[in-house]
Amino acid sequence: MKIDTSNPLWRFRGITPMAMFFFAYLYLPILVLIVLSFNENRLATIWTGFSTDWYRVALSNDDMLRAAKNSLVIAVSATVIATTAATLAALGMARQRFRGETGVAAMLVLPLLVPEIVTAIATLLFFVAIGVQLGLISVIAAHTVFCIPFAYLPIRARLDGMDPALAEAANDLYANEWQAFRRVTFPLLWPGIMSGAMLSFIISLDDFVISYFVGGAGATTLPIYIFGMIRMGITPEVNAVSALMLIISIVFVSISFLIDRIRY
Amino acid sequence: MGNLIRSKRFWLIAPAVLYIGFFMAVPLGQMAYVSILERGDYGAVNWGVFSFDAYASFLFERDLMDNLMFNTDYLQIFARSFGLSAMTMVFALVLGFPTAFYISMQPQARRNFLIFLVTIPFWTNILVRNYAWMLLLRNGGLIDNGLAWLGYESGGLDILYTPYAVSIGLTYTYLPFMVLPIYASLEKLDHRLIEAAFDLGADKWRAMTRVILPLAAPGIAAGCILVFIPCLGAYVTPELLGGGKFMMIANLIGSQFGAARNWPFGAALGFVLLAFVLLSMMIYAMKFKSLPEEKL
């Protein structure tokens, strides 16, 4: 319903300044970090001049590059497995309701409900008990779990918004089930799948707590490496790496949201 | 059962559900099991040897004479966690409600953009977000220098590595979870009801407290749960902004798998935290007939 916001009756005192303060609070730290990452000074928080040197230093740090490569391998693997499983699950959950649907739906979002630290230690105990070597594989297995709901929700939302008449029309025109899926449902679902995949990718790339506990020595990811650096102290190199991570996340999420808005 | 195996739907849903079941539900069950096992001599656990030591050690410790002594260390950590989470929830509500209200008053295109702005920080790395606050809060950092420039003594901020810093960081981290559900309930709000309140002589304060707030109550409750619960399990913020000096529940759990090496105790703490989370979700679902997650 439309309201006339120019009507003074709708102006509640203090609402606008509060909202302005909110957005300033939300974005000030991000802006400060990005600005300081271009600072030439060694002291990290005192501005002396523009420079991209710290990015060069950060990007030539071999340990960090190795950690970044681990993160990438984990994120890509977890995303591919999770998005595939989530797409199938969304296709199965859509349309008619069935008995036990609530339980299945709860199971699919369970990873979002359980506190990260609990997931981390439960998974660690589980891997130790069944004798899985901690490393890249164990981290991929653990990441896939929490990537599934992040991939599932946008795919499911897109399916629910789709006109069922389109697939029915394909059937009326003698497409078999596979053809109807391949030529009608899948192309329409594609933006949802891409959007879900990008969200899982970013959520895996950014994860710290679960990787930290399940990773073991062989699977240092970029966030774990950054954690170690922060522990050592605030340096301009950390500023640069952090700003890079920040920018990558923001770019990916923006793309994901733009793709999701592609019309049916 | 035969029908189930033959149905295509079963085979579509099975991989995701079985995967989560195997790698999450089973480990959670096993964690509950480990919590009632005896602690092994060299860390780890004695499988198959039952003991309630893990739960007892929450309140009692054994002294050298093997007497049980009441110990409030862990209780203090729980109290701090609940206190900080409650404080964070209040801060988030005070900031989040006006913002959600403001957004719901904007034209449609602008609303979508503002909601997008609210969600962006959620997708960025939590370490990076907390690190950014370290840059702002530390002595000689931006806020400290700003105060010095305004004439206050420099180096006197001394806020980093205090519970205040943890609280600021927690509020920052979980703020979007407050705005989104409140916005969702305000967006659906029928504005004719507010007009009716004005027509019946209500002033703005009354319209707000008697009409708008009650109608937004489910969103506010969802927002409070979505802030309070993850806050209770926060690990990174107390570690970085509290400098590891102000442990919260998650840090205590984590330390049982590091230096302290008391897995049954860690598992018991994890189980208590999980039970608390699931319980509050259930209470919410019973009261408002849906999970808060569905509001996002």
Tab-separated table of N, CA, C and O in Angstrom, chain B residues 6-104:
chain	number	residue	atom	x	y	z
B	6	ARG	N	10.556	-45.762	-4.835
B	6	ARG	CA	10.264	-45.569	-6.253
B	6	ARG	C	10.016	-44.111	-6.609
B	6	ARG	O	10.150	-43.729	-7.764
B	7	SER	N	9.648	-43.302	-5.604
B	7	SER	CA	9.278	-41.931	-5.953
B	7	SER	C	10.514	-41.115	-6.312
B	7	SER	O	11.562	-41.209	-5.676
B	8	LYS	N	10.356	-40.299	-7.349
B	8	LYS	CA	11.478	-39.507	-7.831
B	8	LYS	C	11.867	-38.446	-6.796
B	8	LYS	O	13.032	-38.113	-6.617
B	9	ARG	N	10.807	-37.950	-6.129
B	9	ARG	CA	11.028	-36.906	-5.126
B	9	ARG	C	12.034	-37.362	-4.071
B	9	ARG	O	12.924	-36.613	-3.673
B	10	PHE	N	11.898	-38.615	-3.623
B	10	PHE	CA	12.793	-39.139	-2.594
B	10	PHE	C	14.243	-39.039	-3.047
B	10	PHE	O	15.114	-38.575	-2.320
B	11	TRP	N	14.495	-39.449	-4.276
B	11	TRP	CA	15.879	-39.453	-4.767
B	11	TRP	C	16.418	-38.054	-4.996
B	11	TRP	O	17.630	-37.834	-4.982
B	12	LEU	N	15.514	-37.089	-5.230
B	12	LEU	CA	15.974	-35.706	-5.395
B	12	LEU	C	16.390	-35.116	-4.053
B	12	LEU	O	17.414	-34.444	-3.936
B	13	ILE	N	15.554	-35.384	-3.032
B	13	ILE	CA	15.802	-34.756	-1.733
B	13	ILE	C	16.894	-35.475	-0.943
B	13	ILE	O	17.644	-34.861	-0.186
B	14	ALA	N	16.980	-36.804	-1.155
B	14	ALA	CA	17.866	-37.633	-0.323
B	14	ALA	C	19.316	-37.140	-0.203
B	14	ALA	O	19.825	-37.065	0.917
B	15	PRO	N	19.989	-36.798	-1.321
B	15	PRO	CA	21.411	-36.454	-1.144
B	15	PRO	C	21.642	-35.331	-0.129
B	15	PRO	O	22.470	-35.476	0.777
B	16	ALA	N	20.896	-34.231	-0.255
B	16	ALA	CA	21.108	-33.089	0.647
B	16	ALA	C	20.782	-33.466	2.088
B	16	ALA	O	21.546	-33.179	3.008
B	17	VAL	N	19.627	-34.134	2.265
B	17	VAL	CA	19.203	-34.461	3.631
B	17	VAL	C	20.140	-35.490	4.263
B	17	VAL	O	20.544	-35.348	5.422
B	18	LEU	N	20.537	-36.501	3.489
B	18	LEU	CA	21.445	-37.509	4.036
B	18	LEU	C	22.800	-36.889	4.345
B	18	LEU	O	23.431	-37.228	5.343
B	19	TYR	N	23.237	-35.968	3.493
B	19	TYR	CA	24.525	-35.331	3.723
B	19	TYR	C	24.512	-34.559	5.040
B	19	TYR	O	25.393	-34.723	5.883
B	20	ILE	N	23.478	-33.724	5.203
B	20	ILE	CA	23.382	-32.945	6.452
B	20	ILE	C	23.196	-33.889	7.635
B	20	ILE	O	23.764	-33.690	8.709
B	21	GLY	N	22.422	-34.948	7.417
B	21	GLY	CA	22.210	-35.920	8.486
B	21	GLY	C	23.517	-36.557	8.920
B	21	GLY	O	23.821	-36.620	10.114
B	22	PHE	N	24.328	-36.981	7.944
B	22	PHE	CA	25.558	-37.683	8.264
B	22	PHE	C	26.612	-36.751	8.845
B	22	PHE	O	27.283	-37.094	9.813
B	23	PHE	N	26.759	-35.561	8.242
B	23	PHE	CA	27.846	-34.678	8.679
B	23	PHE	C	27.427	-33.641	9.717
B	23	PHE	O	28.240	-32.851	10.160
B	24	MET	N	26.122	-33.620	10.092
B	24	MET	CA	25.750	-32.673	11.125
B	24	MET	C	24.899	-33.304	12.225
B	24	MET	O	25.236	-33.190	13.401
B	25	ALA	N	23.814	-33.977	11.860
B	25	ALA	CA	22.942	-34.549	12.893
B	25	ALA	C	23.683	-35.644	13.666
B	25	ALA	O	23.643	-35.672	14.898
B	26	VAL	N	24.378	-36.525	12.948
B	26	VAL	CA	25.133	-37.587	13.628
B	26	VAL	C	26.227	-36.996	14.535
B	26	VAL	O	26.311	-37.358	15.708
B	27	PRO	N	27.054	-36.057	14.029
B	27	PRO	CA	28.048	-35.460	14.932
B	27	PRO	C	27.439	-34.794	16.161
B	27	PRO	O	28.008	-34.878	17.247
B	28	LEU	N	26.255	-34.142	15.995
B	28	LEU	CA	25.641	-33.493	17.157
B	28	LEU	C	25.220	-34.537	18.191
B	28	LEU	O	25.404	-34.357	19.393
B	29	GLY	N	24.667	-35.657	17.697
B	29	GLY	CA	24.294	-36.740	18.607
B	29	GLY	C	25.522	-37.303	19.306
B	29	GLY	O	25.508	-37.543	20.520
B	30	GLN	N	26.585	-37.460	18.520
B	30	GLN	CA	27.806	-38.004	19.096
B	30	GLN	C	28.392	-37.051	20.131
B	30	GLN	O	28.924	-37.493	21.156
B	31	MET	N	28.245	-35.752	19.886
B	31	MET	CA	28.743	-34.764	20.852
B	31	MET	C	28.014	-34.920	22.190
B	31	MET	O	28.644	-34.891	23.258
B	32	ALA	N	26.698	-35.131	22.104
B	32	ALA	CA	25.922	-35.349	23.333
B	32	ALA	C	26.438	-36.598	24.056
B	32	ALA	O	26.542	-36.629	25.283
B	33	TYR	N	26.781	-37.619	23.276
B	33	TYR	CA	27.300	-38.870	23.839
B	33	TYR	C	28.662	-38.642	24.508
B	33	TYR	O	28.890	-39.073	25.641
B	34	VAL	N	29.547	-37.914	23.817
B	34	VAL	CA	30.885	-37.649	24.378
B	34	VAL	C	30.771	-36.881	25.697
B	34	VAL	O	31.582	-37.071	26.610
B	35	SER	N	29.722	-36.042	25.807
B	35	SER	CA	29.603	-35.213	27.012
B	35	SER	C	29.360	-36.055	28.268
B	35	SER	O	29.573	-35.577	29.373
B	36	ILE	N	28.898	-37.304	28.097
B	36	ILE	CA	28.690	-38.141	29.287
B	36	ILE	C	29.758	-39.235	29.380
B	36	ILE	O	29.561	-40.258	30.021
B	37	LEU	N	30.894	-39.001	28.712
B	37	LEU	CA	31.998	-39.962	28.813
B	37	LEU	C	33.061	-39.427	29.769
B	37	LEU	O	33.085	-38.245	30.105
B	38	GLU	N	33.950	-40.358	30.168
B	38	GLU	CA	35.030	-39.958	31.050
B	38	GLU	C	36.165	-39.341	30.242
B	38	GLU	O	36.438	-39.745	29.115
B	39	ARG	N	36.820	-38.377	30.858
B	39	ARG	CA	37.939	-37.727	30.202
B	39	ARG	C	39.145	-38.666	30.208
B	39	ARG	O	39.431	-39.319	31.219
B	40	GLY	N	39.842	-38.752	29.079
B	40	GLY	CA	41.016	-39.610	29.008
B	40	GLY	C	42.207	-38.971	29.707
B	40	GLY	O	42.228	-37.765	29.956
B	41	ASP	N	43.216	-39.769	30.041
B	41	ASP	CA	44.370	-39.255	30.771
B	41	ASP	C	45.184	-38.258	29.953
B	41	ASP	O	45.709	-37.287	30.463
B	42	TYR	N	45.323	-38.536	28.671
B	42	TYR	CA	46.104	-37.628	27.833
B	42	TYR	C	45.178	-36.850	26.921
B	42	TYR	O	45.346	-36.830	25.710
B	43	GLY	N	44.190	-36.182	27.502
B	43	GLY	CA	43.205	-35.510	26.699
B	43	GLY	C	42.278	-36.551	26.119
B	43	GLY	O	42.177	-37.657	26.631
B	44	ALA	N	41.591	-36.186	25.027
B	44	ALA	CA	40.655	-37.090	24.382
B	44	ALA	C	39.680	-37.711	25.379
B	44	ALA	O	39.443	-37.162	26.450
B	45	VAL	N	39.123	-38.864	25.063
B	45	VAL	CA	38.079	-39.449	25.909
B	45	VAL	C	38.278	-40.948	26.044
B	45	VAL	O	38.873	-41.579	25.186
B	46	ASN	N	37.775	-41.506	27.149
B	46	ASN	CA	37.714	-42.955	27.294
B	46	ASN	C	36.381	-43.433	26.753
B	46	ASN	O	35.351	-43.306	27.412
B	47	TRP	N	36.409	-43.952	25.523
B	47	TRP	CA	35.161	-44.363	24.886
B	47	TRP	C	34.512	-45.477	25.705
B	47	TRP	O	35.187	-46.399	26.144
B	48	GLY	N	33.209	-45.353	25.934
B	48	GLY	CA	32.484	-46.422	26.613
B	48	GLY	C	32.510	-46.331	28.127
B	48	GLY	O	31.843	-47.110	28.799
B	49	VAL	N	33.308	-45.401	28.694
B	49	VAL	CA	33.313	-45.246	30.157
B	49	VAL	C	32.492	-44.005	30.503
B	49	VAL	O	32.879	-42.892	30.177
B	50	PHE	N	31.332	-44.244	31.154
B	50	PHE	CA	30.415	-43.125	31.377
B	50	PHE	C	30.742	-42.357	32.641
B	50	PHE	O	31.260	-42.920	33.609
B	51	SER	N	30.428	-41.074	32.627
B	51	SER	CA	30.707	-40.220	33.777
B	51	SER	C	29.964	-38.904	33.591
B	51	SER	O	29.824	-38.420	32.460
B	52	PHE	N	29.472	-38.349	34.692
B	52	PHE	CA	28.823	-37.047	34.595
B	52	PHE	C	29.754	-35.928	35.049
B	52	PHE	O	29.323	-34.821	35.318
B	53	ASP	N	31.053	-36.264	35.117
B	53	ASP	CA	32.057	-35.287	35.537
B	53	ASP	C	31.968	-33.982	34.750
B	53	ASP	O	32.112	-32.896	35.298
B	54	ALA	N	31.735	-34.116	33.435
B	54	ALA	CA	31.738	-32.934	32.584
B	54	ALA	C	30.690	-31.935	33.059
B	54	ALA	O	30.950	-30.738	33.127
B	55	TYR	N	29.495	-32.448	33.418
B	55	TYR	CA	28.439	-31.546	33.863
B	55	TYR	C	28.711	-31.048	35.275
B	55	TYR	O	28.434	-29.904	35.608
B	56	ALA	N	29.279	-31.937	36.103
B	56	ALA	CA	29.581	-31.534	37.483
B	56	ALA	C	30.674	-30.468	37.494
B	56	ALA	O	30.625	-29.526	38.284
B	57	SER	N	31.656	-30.601	36.578
B	57	SER	CA	32.780	-29.666	36.619
B	57	SER	C	32.364	-28.250	36.213
B	57	SER	O	33.135	-27.313	36.355
B	58	PHE	N	31.136	-28.141	35.723
B	58	PHE	CA	30.655	-26.794	35.417
B	58	PHE	C	30.518	-25.970	36.697
B	58	PHE	O	30.801	-24.779	36.725
B	59	LEU	N	30.105	-26.620	37.770
B	59	LEU	CA	29.903	-25.913	39.035
B	59	LEU	C	30.941	-26.261	40.105
B	59	LEU	O	31.165	-25.494	41.023
B	60	PHE	N	31.519	-27.461	39.999
B	60	PHE	CA	32.433	-27.899	41.064
B	60	PHE	C	33.784	-28.268	40.499
B	60	PHE	O	33.894	-28.718	39.365
B	61	GLU	N	34.818	-28.083	41.296
B	61	GLU	CA	36.113	-28.627	40.901
B	61	GLU	C	36.672	-29.436	42.083
B	61	GLU	O	36.304	-29.206	43.230
B	62	ARG	N	37.544	-30.381	41.766
B	62	ARG	CA	38.159	-31.181	42.823
B	62	ARG	C	39.418	-30.488	43.303
B	62	ARG	O	40.245	-30.087	42.493
B	63	ASP	N	39.554	-30.327	44.614
B	63	ASP	CA	40.800	-29.768	45.107
B	63	ASP	C	41.807	-30.899	45.329
B	63	ASP	O	41.546	-32.061	45.002
B	64	LEU	N	42.956	-30.587	45.901
B	64	LEU	CA	44.023	-31.582	46.030
B	64	LEU	C	43.609	-32.759	46.915
B	64	LEU	O	44.085	-33.868	46.755
B	65	MET	N	42.713	-32.507	47.874
B	65	MET	CA	42.266	-33.571	48.775
B	65	MET	C	41.110	-34.372	48.180
B	65	MET	O	40.484	-35.162	48.852
B	66	ASP	N	40.789	-34.067	46.898
B	66	ASP	CA	39.721	-34.762	46.212
B	66	ASP	C	38.329	-34.395	46.751
B	66	ASP	O	37.377	-35.148	46.606
B	67	ASN	N	38.240	-33.244	47.421
B	67	ASN	CA	36.919	-32.766	47.843
B	67	ASN	C	36.324	-31.927	46.726
B	67	ASN	O	37.049	-31.245	45.991
B	68	LEU	N	35.009	-31.934	46.617
B	68	LEU	CA	34.364	-31.087	45.619
B	68	LEU	C	34.257	-29.663	46.158
B	68	LEU	O	33.840	-29.440	47.277
B	69	MET	N	34.713	-28.722	45.365
B	69	MET	CA	34.647	-27.319	45.765
B	69	MET	C	33.755	-26.575	44.781
B	69	MET	O	33.828	-26.802	43.579
B	70	PHE	N	32.937	-25.683	45.311
B	70	PHE	CA	32.090	-24.878	44.438
B	70	PHE	C	32.967	-23.881	43.675
B	70	PHE	O	33.828	-23.240	44.242
B	71	ASN	N	32.763	-23.803	42.385
B	71	ASN	CA	33.630	-22.982	41.548
B	71	ASN	C	32.762	-22.121	40.622
B	71	ASN	O	31.957	-22.651	39.861
B	72	THR	N	32.910	-20.810	40.717
B	72	THR	CA	32.015	-19.949	39.927
B	72	THR	C	32.652	-19.435	38.638
B	72	THR	O	32.052	-18.642	37.925
B	73	ASP	N	33.873	-19.902	38.320
B	73	ASP	CA	34.550	-19.396	37.124
B	73	ASP	C	33.700	-19.535	35.861
B	73	ASP	O	33.554	-18.599	35.087
B	74	TYR	N	33.156	-20.740	35.679
B	74	TYR	CA	32.405	-21.004	34.445
B	74	TYR	C	31.067	-20.298	34.468
B	74	TYR	O	30.577	-19.818	33.441
B	75	LEU	N	30.490	-20.247	35.667
B	75	LEU	CA	29.226	-19.538	35.824
B	75	LEU	C	29.390	-18.072	35.417
B	75	LEU	O	28.529	-17.484	34.771
B	76	GLN	N	30.544	-17.510	35.786
B	76	GLN	CA	30.819	-16.111	35.436
B	76	GLN	C	30.883	-15.925	33.922
B	76	GLN	O	30.386	-14.941	33.390
B	77	ILE	N	31.504	-16.910	33.258
B	77	ILE	CA	31.599	-16.814	31.796
B	77	ILE	C	30.206	-16.880	31.174
B	77	ILE	O	29.885	-16.114	30.265
B	78	PHE	N	29.356	-17.762	31.722
B	78	PHE	CA	27.985	-17.839	31.210
B	78	PHE	C	27.244	-16.537	31.483
B	78	PHE	O	26.553	-16.020	30.612
B	79	ALA	N	27.401	-16.008	32.706
B	79	ALA	CA	26.714	-14.763	33.059
B	79	ALA	C	27.173	-13.643	32.132
B	79	ALA	O	26.367	-12.855	31.637
B	80	ARG	N	28.493	-13.574	31.878
B	80	ARG	CA	29.021	-12.536	30.993
B	80	ARG	C	28.438	-12.688	29.588
B	80	ARG	O	28.036	-11.707	28.969
B	81	SER	N	28.372	-13.946	29.119
B	81	SER	CA	27.847	-14.176	27.773
B	81	SER	C	26.399	-13.730	27.664
B	81	SER	O	26.016	-13.050	26.710
B	82	PHE	N	25.588	-14.110	28.675
B	82	PHE	CA	24.179	-13.717	28.636
B	82	PHE	C	24.042	-12.203	28.766
B	82	PHE	O	23.250	-11.586	28.063
B	83	GLY	N	24.849	-11.603	29.651
B	83	GLY	CA	24.791	-10.159	29.843
B	83	GLY	C	25.160	-9.404	28.579
B	83	GLY	O	24.426	-8.512	28.130
B	84	LEU	N	26.282	-9.786	27.959
B	84	LEU	CA	26.733	-9.114	26.738
B	84	LEU	C	25.724	-9.318	25.612
B	84	LEU	O	25.456	-8.398	24.845
B	85	SER	N	25.154	-10.536	25.525
B	85	SER	CA	24.186	-10.805	24.463
B	85	SER	C	22.930	-9.969	24.665
B	85	SER	O	22.376	-9.434	23.701
B	86	ALA	N	22.479	-9.854	25.914
B	86	ALA	CA	21.279	-9.057	26.190
B	86	ALA	C	21.532	-7.588	25.867
B	86	ALA	O	20.703	-6.915	25.250
B	87	MET	N	22.725	-7.102	26.263
B	87	MET	CA	23.077	-5.719	25.998
B	87	MET	C	23.111	-5.462	24.487
B	87	MET	O	22.579	-4.467	23.990
B	88	THR	N	23.735	-6.404	23.767
B	88	THR	CA	23.835	-6.285	22.320
B	88	THR	C	22.453	-6.255	21.689
B	88	THR	O	22.179	-5.478	20.780
B	89	MET	N	21.565	-7.120	22.213
B	89	MET	CA	20.206	-7.193	21.686
B	89	MET	C	19.508	-5.845	21.866
B	89	MET	O	18.850	-5.356	20.941
B	90	VAL	N	19.686	-5.224	23.022
B	90	VAL	CA	19.041	-3.933	23.279
B	90	VAL	C	19.615	-2.860	22.355
B	90	VAL	O	18.870	-2.114	21.705
B	91	PHE	N	20.947	-2.802	22.245
B	91	PHE	CA	21.573	-1.836	21.323
B	91	PHE	C	21.042	-2.028	19.906
B	91	PHE	O	20.701	-1.072	19.225
B	92	ALA	N	21.009	-3.304	19.492
B	92	ALA	CA	20.589	-3.600	18.116
B	92	ALA	C	19.140	-3.188	17.905
B	92	ALA	O	18.777	-2.674	16.842
B	93	LEU	N	18.313	-3.374	18.931
B	93	LEU	CA	16.900	-3.005	18.814
B	93	LEU	C	16.747	-1.496	18.726
B	93	LEU	O	16.007	-0.982	17.880
B	94	VAL	N	17.487	-0.781	19.585
B	94	VAL	CA	17.395	0.687	19.608
B	94	VAL	C	17.834	1.271	18.262
B	94	VAL	O	17.248	2.222	17.755
B	95	LEU	N	18.863	0.680	17.653
B	95	LEU	CA	19.328	1.152	16.343
B	95	LEU	C	18.491	0.566	15.210
B	95	LEU	O	18.225	1.230	14.216
B	96	GLY	N	18.102	-0.693	15.372
B	96	GLY	CA	17.497	-1.433	14.268
B	96	GLY	C	16.051	-1.068	14.002
B	96	GLY	O	15.648	-0.968	12.845
B	97	PHE	N	15.268	-0.842	15.067
B	97	PHE	CA	13.853	-0.555	14.832
B	97	PHE	C	13.644	0.741	14.050
B	97	PHE	O	12.955	0.731	13.033
B	98	PRO	N	14.257	1.866	14.488
B	98	PRO	CA	14.066	3.100	13.713
B	98	PRO	C	14.530	2.935	12.270
B	98	PRO	O	13.905	3.465	11.354
B	99	THR	N	15.630	2.178	12.082
B	99	THR	CA	16.136	1.998	10.721
B	99	THR	C	15.147	1.209	9.873
B	99	THR	O	14.853	1.589	8.739
B	100	ALA	N	14.610	0.128	10.441
B	100	ALA	CA	13.629	-0.672	9.702
B	100	ALA	C	12.400	0.179	9.388
B	100	ALA	O	11.854	0.123	8.281
B	101	PHE	N	11.997	0.989	10.342
B	101	PHE	CA	10.832	1.863	10.145
B	101	PHE	C	11.118	2.882	9.047
B	101	PHE	O	10.305	3.098	8.149
B	102	TYR	N	12.304	3.469	9.110
B	102	TYR	CA	12.716	4.433	8.091
B	102	TYR	C	12.685	3.796	6.696
B	102	TYR	O	12.132	4.365	5.761
B	103	ILE	N	13.266	2.588	6.592
B	103	ILE	CA	13.318	1.931	5.281
B	103	ILE	C	11.915	1.640	4.774
B	103	ILE	O	11.598	1.837	3.600
B	104	SER	N	11.027	1.196	5.683
B	104	SER	CA	9.674	0.832	5.243
B	104	SER	C	8.890	2.052	4.764
B	104	SER	O	7.858	1.913	4.122
